[in-house]
Amino acid sequence: PASMTKMMTTIVAIESINDWDTSVTVSAEIIDEMQKASASMAGFSAGEKVSVKDLLYGVMLPSGGDAAMALAEATAGSQEIFVALMNQKAERLGMTNTHFTNVVGLHNDNHYTTAEDLAKLMIYALKNDLFRQIFTAKDYTTTPSNRHSQGITLHSSVLNKTEINFDGGCILGSKSGYTKEAGLCLASLAEKNGRQYILITAKAQGDY
């Protein structure tokens, strides 16, 4: 699923943390680990104190591995425990052909899902007001922090680069993903003639 994984990361974090204004410190270890993995980053700095809400936007809009890892540690104490929560949620949602091993979407043979399972996840997650707000956001500016006095302006990796209007409708929101093994991936929400539609696209050809 590549970074489409982060939809599960986001909804689990939203439901697990009561106060989205809670401050979280992004550790140097997280930054180093994500850079070594060549993961996409939101742009937070080592030692930066960031709100949970800012991290949620950092996970979904620029697909930040730094934000995903910081959220996992803040929520559950470690990525491993957080991943267990993700798998529990998948089971409860009837995602019977899904198993997660990390919060970012990095390639692992035991990290897998199906288009149908991801559609089940989207149908569920989009009922959450904050998730929908983040999923459909084009831009977001984080609150000022100890490392970025003006905050960071985050941009959707799709809505800012793609023609979102089509005959009779438009794309409302999306979460993209790419690894060499997964190909080009996109979970998208569109509206046409007053009805909303979900589409999961996976393993499309081409590079990032």
Short mmCIF file of the C-alpha atoms (twelve columns), coordinates in Angstrom:
data_MODEL
# 
_entry.id   MODEL 
# 
loop_
_atom_site.group_PDB 
_atom_site.id 
_atom_site.type_symbol 
_atom_site.label_atom_id 
_atom_site.label_alt_id 
_atom_site.label_comp_id 
_atom_site.label_asym_id 
_atom_site.label_seq_id 
_atom_site.Cartn_x 
_atom_site.Cartn_y 
_atom_site.Cartn_z 
_atom_site.pdbx_PDB_model_num 
ATOM 1   C CA . PRO A 1   0.000   0.000  0.000   1 
ATOM 2   C CA . ALA A 2   3.014   2.353  0.253   1 
ATOM 3   C CA . SER A 3   1.941   5.663  1.833   1 
ATOM 4   C CA . MET A 4   -1.764  4.845  1.583   1 
ATOM 5   C CA . THR A 5   -0.809  3.136  4.877   1 
ATOM 6   C CA . LYS A 6   -0.846  6.577  6.470   1 
ATOM 7   C CA . MET A 7   -4.642  6.722  6.284   1 
ATOM 8   C CA . MET A 8   -4.711  4.007  8.949   1 
ATOM 9   C CA . THR A 9   -1.911  5.710  10.896  1 
ATOM 10  C CA . THR A 10  -3.943  8.922  10.930  1 
ATOM 11  C CA . ILE A 11  -7.337  7.535  11.945  1 
ATOM 12  C CA . VAL A 12  -5.819  5.398  14.721  1 
ATOM 13  C CA . ALA A 13  -3.957  8.433  16.101  1 
ATOM 14  C CA . ILE A 14  -7.073  10.636 15.900  1 
ATOM 15  C CA . GLU A 15  -9.107  8.096  17.847  1 
ATOM 16  C CA . SER A 16  -6.356  7.365  20.387  1 
ATOM 17  C CA . ILE A 17  -5.413  10.911 21.439  1 
ATOM 18  C CA . ASN A 18  -8.017  12.995 23.258  1 
ATOM 19  C CA . ASP A 19  -6.304  16.400 23.042  1 
ATOM 20  C CA . TRP A 20  -5.075  17.245 19.537  1 
ATOM 21  C CA . ASP A 21  -3.298  20.334 20.927  1 
ATOM 22  C CA . THR A 22  -0.953  18.089 22.949  1 
ATOM 23  C CA . SER A 23  2.687   18.953 22.256  1 
ATOM 24  C CA . VAL A 24  4.963   16.227 20.877  1 
ATOM 25  C CA . THR A 25  8.744   16.449 20.424  1 
ATOM 26  C CA . VAL A 26  10.074  15.115 17.118  1 
ATOM 27  C CA . SER A 27  13.262  13.261 18.058  1 
ATOM 28  C CA . ALA A 28  16.574  13.314 16.196  1 
ATOM 29  C CA . GLU A 29  16.359  9.507  16.046  1 
ATOM 30  C CA . ILE A 30  13.129  9.708  14.033  1 
ATOM 31  C CA . ILE A 31  14.599  12.222 11.591  1 
ATOM 32  C CA . ASP A 32  17.720  10.087 11.102  1 
ATOM 33  C CA . GLU A 33  15.742  6.865  10.652  1 
ATOM 34  C CA . MET A 34  13.387  8.364  8.073   1 
ATOM 35  C CA . GLN A 35  16.225  10.006 6.135   1 
ATOM 36  C CA . LYS A 36  18.106  6.697  5.991   1 
ATOM 37  C CA . ALA A 37  14.954  5.010  4.692   1 
ATOM 38  C CA . SER A 38  14.573  7.755  2.028   1 
ATOM 39  C CA . ALA A 39  11.052  8.356  3.326   1 
ATOM 40  C CA . SER A 40  9.136   11.493 2.349   1 
ATOM 41  C CA . MET A 41  9.250   14.115 5.095   1 
ATOM 42  C CA . ALA A 42  6.935   16.866 6.318   1 
ATOM 43  C CA . GLY A 43  9.905   19.076 7.226   1 
ATOM 44  C CA . PHE A 44  9.889   19.068 11.029  1 
ATOM 45  C CA . SER A 45  13.272  19.462 12.745  1 
ATOM 46  C CA . ALA A 46  14.960  17.383 15.422  1 
ATOM 47  C CA . GLY A 47  13.833  18.611 18.838  1 
ATOM 48  C CA . GLU A 48  10.855  20.483 17.415  1 
ATOM 49  C CA . LYS A 49  7.792   20.664 19.654  1 
ATOM 50  C CA . VAL A 50  4.710   20.167 17.486  1 
ATOM 51  C CA . SER A 51  1.006   19.720 18.249  1 
ATOM 52  C CA . VAL A 52  -0.693  16.410 17.486  1 
ATOM 53  C CA . LYS A 53  -2.970  18.217 15.012  1 
ATOM 54  C CA . ASP A 54  0.040   19.604 13.132  1 
ATOM 55  C CA . LEU A 55  1.542   16.108 12.979  1 
ATOM 56  C CA . LEU A 56  -1.728  14.688 11.599  1 
ATOM 57  C CA . TYR A 57  -1.635  17.194 8.746   1 
ATOM 58  C CA . GLY A 58  2.076   16.448 8.319   1 
ATOM 59  C CA . VAL A 59  1.296   12.761 7.852   1 
ATOM 60  C CA . MET A 60  -1.445  13.231 5.263   1 
ATOM 61  C CA . LEU A 61  -0.607  16.284 3.140   1 
ATOM 62  C CA . PRO A 62  3.135   15.926 2.359   1 
ATOM 63  C CA . SER A 63  3.116   12.256 3.492   1 
ATOM 64  C CA . GLY A 64  5.674   12.914 6.207   1 
ATOM 65  C CA . GLY A 65  7.382   9.858  7.636   1 
ATOM 66  C CA . ASP A 66  8.773   12.093 10.383  1 
ATOM 67  C CA . ALA A 67  5.227   13.059 11.414  1 
ATOM 68  C CA . ALA A 68  3.944   9.464  11.247  1 
ATOM 69  C CA . MET A 69  6.719   8.134  13.470  1 
ATOM 70  C CA . ALA A 70  6.352   10.988 15.980  1 
ATOM 71  C CA . LEU A 71  2.593   10.330 16.174  1 
ATOM 72  C CA . ALA A 72  3.132   6.605  16.724  1 
ATOM 73  C CA . GLU A 73  5.591   7.164  19.554  1 
ATOM 74  C CA . ALA A 74  3.417   9.856  21.161  1 
ATOM 75  C CA . THR A 75  0.312   7.665  20.964  1 
ATOM 76  C CA . ALA A 76  1.637   4.245  21.922  1 
ATOM 77  C CA . GLY A 77  5.231   4.671  23.100  1 
ATOM 78  C CA . SER A 78  6.690   2.827  20.117  1 
ATOM 79  C CA . GLN A 79  6.002   2.085  16.482  1 
ATOM 80  C CA . GLU A 80  5.587   -1.635 17.271  1 
ATOM 81  C CA . ILE A 81  2.763   -1.053 19.770  1 
ATOM 82  C CA . PHE A 82  1.097   1.455  17.447  1 
ATOM 83  C CA . VAL A 83  1.238   -1.019 14.543  1 
ATOM 84  C CA . ALA A 84  -0.561  -3.547 16.759  1 
ATOM 85  C CA . LEU A 85  -3.340  -0.956 17.170  1 
ATOM 86  C CA . MET A 86  -3.466  -0.530 13.388  1 
ATOM 87  C CA . ASN A 87  -3.855  -4.281 12.879  1 
ATOM 88  C CA . GLN A 88  -6.552  -4.439 15.556  1 
ATOM 89  C CA . LYS A 89  -8.461  -1.638 13.802  1 
ATOM 90  C CA . ALA A 90  -8.086  -3.415 10.450  1 
ATOM 91  C CA . GLU A 91  -9.550  -6.571 11.961  1 
ATOM 92  C CA . ARG A 92  -12.493 -4.667 13.447  1 
ATOM 93  C CA . LEU A 93  -13.205 -3.043 10.067  1 
ATOM 94  C CA . GLY A 94  -13.288 -6.407 8.314   1 
ATOM 95  C CA . MET A 95  -10.058 -5.758 6.403   1 
ATOM 96  C CA . THR A 96  -9.417  -9.504 6.209   1 
ATOM 97  C CA . ASN A 97  -6.570  -9.330 3.668   1 
ATOM 98  C CA . THR A 98  -4.539  -6.637 5.412   1 
ATOM 99  C CA . HIS A 99  -1.470  -6.674 7.674   1 
ATOM 100 C CA . PHE A 100 0.705   -3.730 8.694   1 
ATOM 101 C CA . THR A 101 4.326   -3.801 9.879   1 
ATOM 102 C CA . ASN A 102 5.062   -0.061 9.975   1 
ATOM 103 C CA . VAL A 103 3.273   3.298  10.148  1 
ATOM 104 C CA . VAL A 104 4.901   4.853  7.096   1 
ATOM 105 C CA . GLY A 105 4.287   2.401  4.249   1 
ATOM 106 C CA . LEU A 106 7.896   1.345  3.731   1 
ATOM 107 C CA . HIS A 107 8.152   -1.894 1.762   1 
ATOM 108 C CA . ASN A 108 7.954   -5.130 3.736   1 
ATOM 109 C CA . ASP A 109 6.711   -8.490 2.463   1 
ATOM 110 C CA . ASN A 110 4.389   -8.733 5.497   1 
ATOM 111 C CA . HIS A 111 2.983   -5.231 4.944   1 
ATOM 112 C CA . TYR A 112 0.070   -5.698 2.567   1 
ATOM 113 C CA . THR A 113 -3.586  -4.957 1.833   1 
ATOM 114 C CA . THR A 114 -6.124  -4.943 -0.999  1 
ATOM 115 C CA . ALA A 115 -8.010  -2.218 -2.836  1 
ATOM 116 C CA . GLU A 116 -11.241 -3.498 -1.308  1 
ATOM 117 C CA . ASP A 117 -9.815  -3.342 2.228   1 
ATOM 118 C CA . LEU A 118 -8.543  0.208  1.712   1 
ATOM 119 C CA . ALA A 119 -11.999 1.222  0.468   1 
ATOM 120 C CA . LYS A 120 -13.462 -0.159 3.713   1 
ATOM 121 C CA . LEU A 121 -10.927 1.943  5.635   1 
ATOM 122 C CA . MET A 122 -11.785 5.105  3.679   1 
ATOM 123 C CA . ILE A 123 -15.546 4.651  4.116   1 
ATOM 124 C CA . TYR A 124 -14.977 4.373  7.863   1 
ATOM 125 C CA . ALA A 125 -12.362 7.107  8.275   1 
ATOM 126 C CA . LEU A 126 -14.201 9.727  6.214   1 
ATOM 127 C CA . LYS A 127 -17.039 9.634  8.760   1 
ATOM 128 C CA . ASN A 128 -14.601 11.246 11.214  1 
ATOM 129 C CA . ASP A 129 -14.820 15.028 10.868  1 
ATOM 130 C CA . LEU A 130 -11.119 15.729 11.535  1 
ATOM 131 C CA . PHE A 131 -9.962  12.973 9.183   1 
ATOM 132 C CA . ARG A 132 -12.193 14.303 6.398   1 
ATOM 133 C CA . GLN A 133 -11.001 17.854 7.048   1 
ATOM 134 C CA . ILE A 134 -7.361  16.750 6.722   1 
ATOM 135 C CA . PHE A 135 -8.007  14.409 3.771   1 
ATOM 136 C CA . THR A 136 -9.642  17.197 1.749   1 
ATOM 137 C CA . ALA A 137 -7.217  20.002 2.690   1 
ATOM 138 C CA . LYS A 138 -5.087  21.549 -0.048  1 
ATOM 139 C CA . ASP A 139 -2.740  23.462 2.286   1 
ATOM 140 C CA . TYR A 140 -2.186  23.845 6.014   1 
ATOM 141 C CA . THR A 141 0.159   26.013 8.079   1 
ATOM 142 C CA . THR A 142 1.368   24.586 11.377  1 
ATOM 143 C CA . THR A 143 1.442   26.651 14.549  1 
ATOM 144 C CA . PRO A 144 4.725   28.482 15.316  1 
ATOM 145 C CA . SER A 145 7.213   26.267 17.162  1 
ATOM 146 C CA . ASN A 146 10.618  26.387 18.826  1 
ATOM 147 C CA . ARG A 147 12.216  25.509 15.458  1 
ATOM 148 C CA . HIS A 148 9.929   27.283 12.972  1 
ATOM 149 C CA . SER A 149 8.795   30.676 14.257  1 
ATOM 150 C CA . GLN A 150 6.374   31.114 11.349  1 
ATOM 151 C CA . GLY A 151 5.244   27.496 11.320  1 
ATOM 152 C CA . ILE A 152 5.530   25.284 8.215   1 
ATOM 153 C CA . THR A 153 3.135   25.488 5.285   1 
ATOM 154 C CA . LEU A 154 2.244   21.953 4.216   1 
ATOM 155 C CA . HIS A 155 0.860   21.198 0.761   1 
ATOM 156 C CA . SER A 156 -1.184  18.237 -0.437  1 
ATOM 157 C CA . SER A 157 1.058   16.061 -2.598  1 
ATOM 158 C CA . VAL A 158 -1.831  15.643 -5.078  1 
ATOM 159 C CA . LEU A 159 -4.315  18.509 -4.863  1 
ATOM 160 C CA . ASN A 160 -1.619  21.118 -5.558  1 
ATOM 161 C CA . LYS A 161 -0.088  19.286 -8.525  1 
ATOM 162 C CA . THR A 162 -3.021  17.702 -10.314 1 
ATOM 163 C CA . GLU A 163 -5.977  18.999 -12.308 1 
ATOM 164 C CA . ILE A 164 -8.723  18.140 -9.837  1 
ATOM 165 C CA . ASN A 165 -11.718 19.084 -11.985 1 
ATOM 166 C CA . PHE A 166 -13.241 16.734 -14.532 1 
ATOM 167 C CA . ASP A 167 -16.447 16.678 -16.561 1 
ATOM 168 C CA . GLY A 168 -19.281 17.079 -14.085 1 
ATOM 169 C CA . GLY A 169 -17.201 16.802 -10.923 1 
ATOM 170 C CA . CYS A 170 -13.989 17.218 -8.988  1 
ATOM 171 C CA . ILE A 171 -11.544 15.379 -6.759  1 
ATOM 172 C CA . LEU A 172 -12.210 16.368 -3.132  1 
ATOM 173 C CA . GLY A 173 -9.243  14.710 -1.451  1 
ATOM 174 C CA . SER A 174 -6.582  12.058 -1.791  1 
ATOM 175 C CA . LYS A 175 -3.649  10.174 -0.314  1 
ATOM 176 C CA . SER A 176 -0.895  9.174  -2.694  1 
ATOM 177 C CA . GLY A 177 1.828   6.585  -2.294  1 
ATOM 178 C CA . TYR A 178 4.834   5.215  -4.128  1 
ATOM 179 C CA . THR A 179 7.515   2.610  -3.663  1 
ATOM 180 C CA . LYS A 180 9.321   0.717  -6.403  1 
ATOM 181 C CA . GLU A 181 7.553   -2.476 -5.338  1 
ATOM 182 C CA . ALA A 182 4.081   -0.917 -4.877  1 
ATOM 183 C CA . GLY A 183 4.106   1.272  -7.968  1 
ATOM 184 C CA . LEU A 184 2.034   4.427  -8.074  1 
ATOM 185 C CA . CYS A 185 -0.842  4.359  -5.574  1 
ATOM 186 C CA . LEU A 186 -3.726  6.723  -4.921  1 
ATOM 187 C CA . ALA A 187 -6.710  6.663  -2.608  1 
ATOM 188 C CA . SER A 188 -9.098  9.358  -3.806  1 
ATOM 189 C CA . LEU A 189 -12.477 10.870 -3.028  1 
ATOM 190 C CA . ALA A 190 -14.442 12.575 -5.804  1 
ATOM 191 C CA . GLU A 191 -17.837 14.149 -6.237  1 
ATOM 192 C CA . LYS A 192 -19.936 14.107 -9.397  1 
ATOM 193 C CA . ASN A 193 -23.534 15.227 -9.811  1 
ATOM 194 C CA . GLY A 194 -23.968 15.475 -6.044  1 
ATOM 195 C CA . ARG A 195 -22.709 11.959 -5.257  1 
ATOM 196 C CA . GLN A 196 -19.382 11.079 -3.689  1 
ATOM 197 C CA . TYR A 197 -17.189 8.223  -4.905  1 
ATOM 198 C CA . ILE A 198 -14.124 6.453  -3.501  1 
ATOM 199 C CA . LEU A 199 -11.437 5.036  -5.796  1 
ATOM 200 C CA . ILE A 200 -8.369  3.036  -4.799  1 
ATOM 201 C CA . THR A 201 -5.657  2.840  -7.470  1 
ATOM 202 C CA . ALA A 202 -2.614  0.646  -6.856  1 
ATOM 203 C CA . LYS A 203 0.470   -0.635 -8.701  1 
ATOM 204 C CA . ALA A 204 0.089   1.794  -11.579 1 
ATOM 205 C CA . GLN A 205 3.119   1.972  -13.854 1 
ATOM 206 C CA . GLY A 206 5.572   4.857  -13.872 1 
ATOM 207 C CA . ASP A 207 7.941   6.436  -11.366 1 
ATOM 208 C CA . TYR A 208 7.212   8.950  -8.633  1 
# 
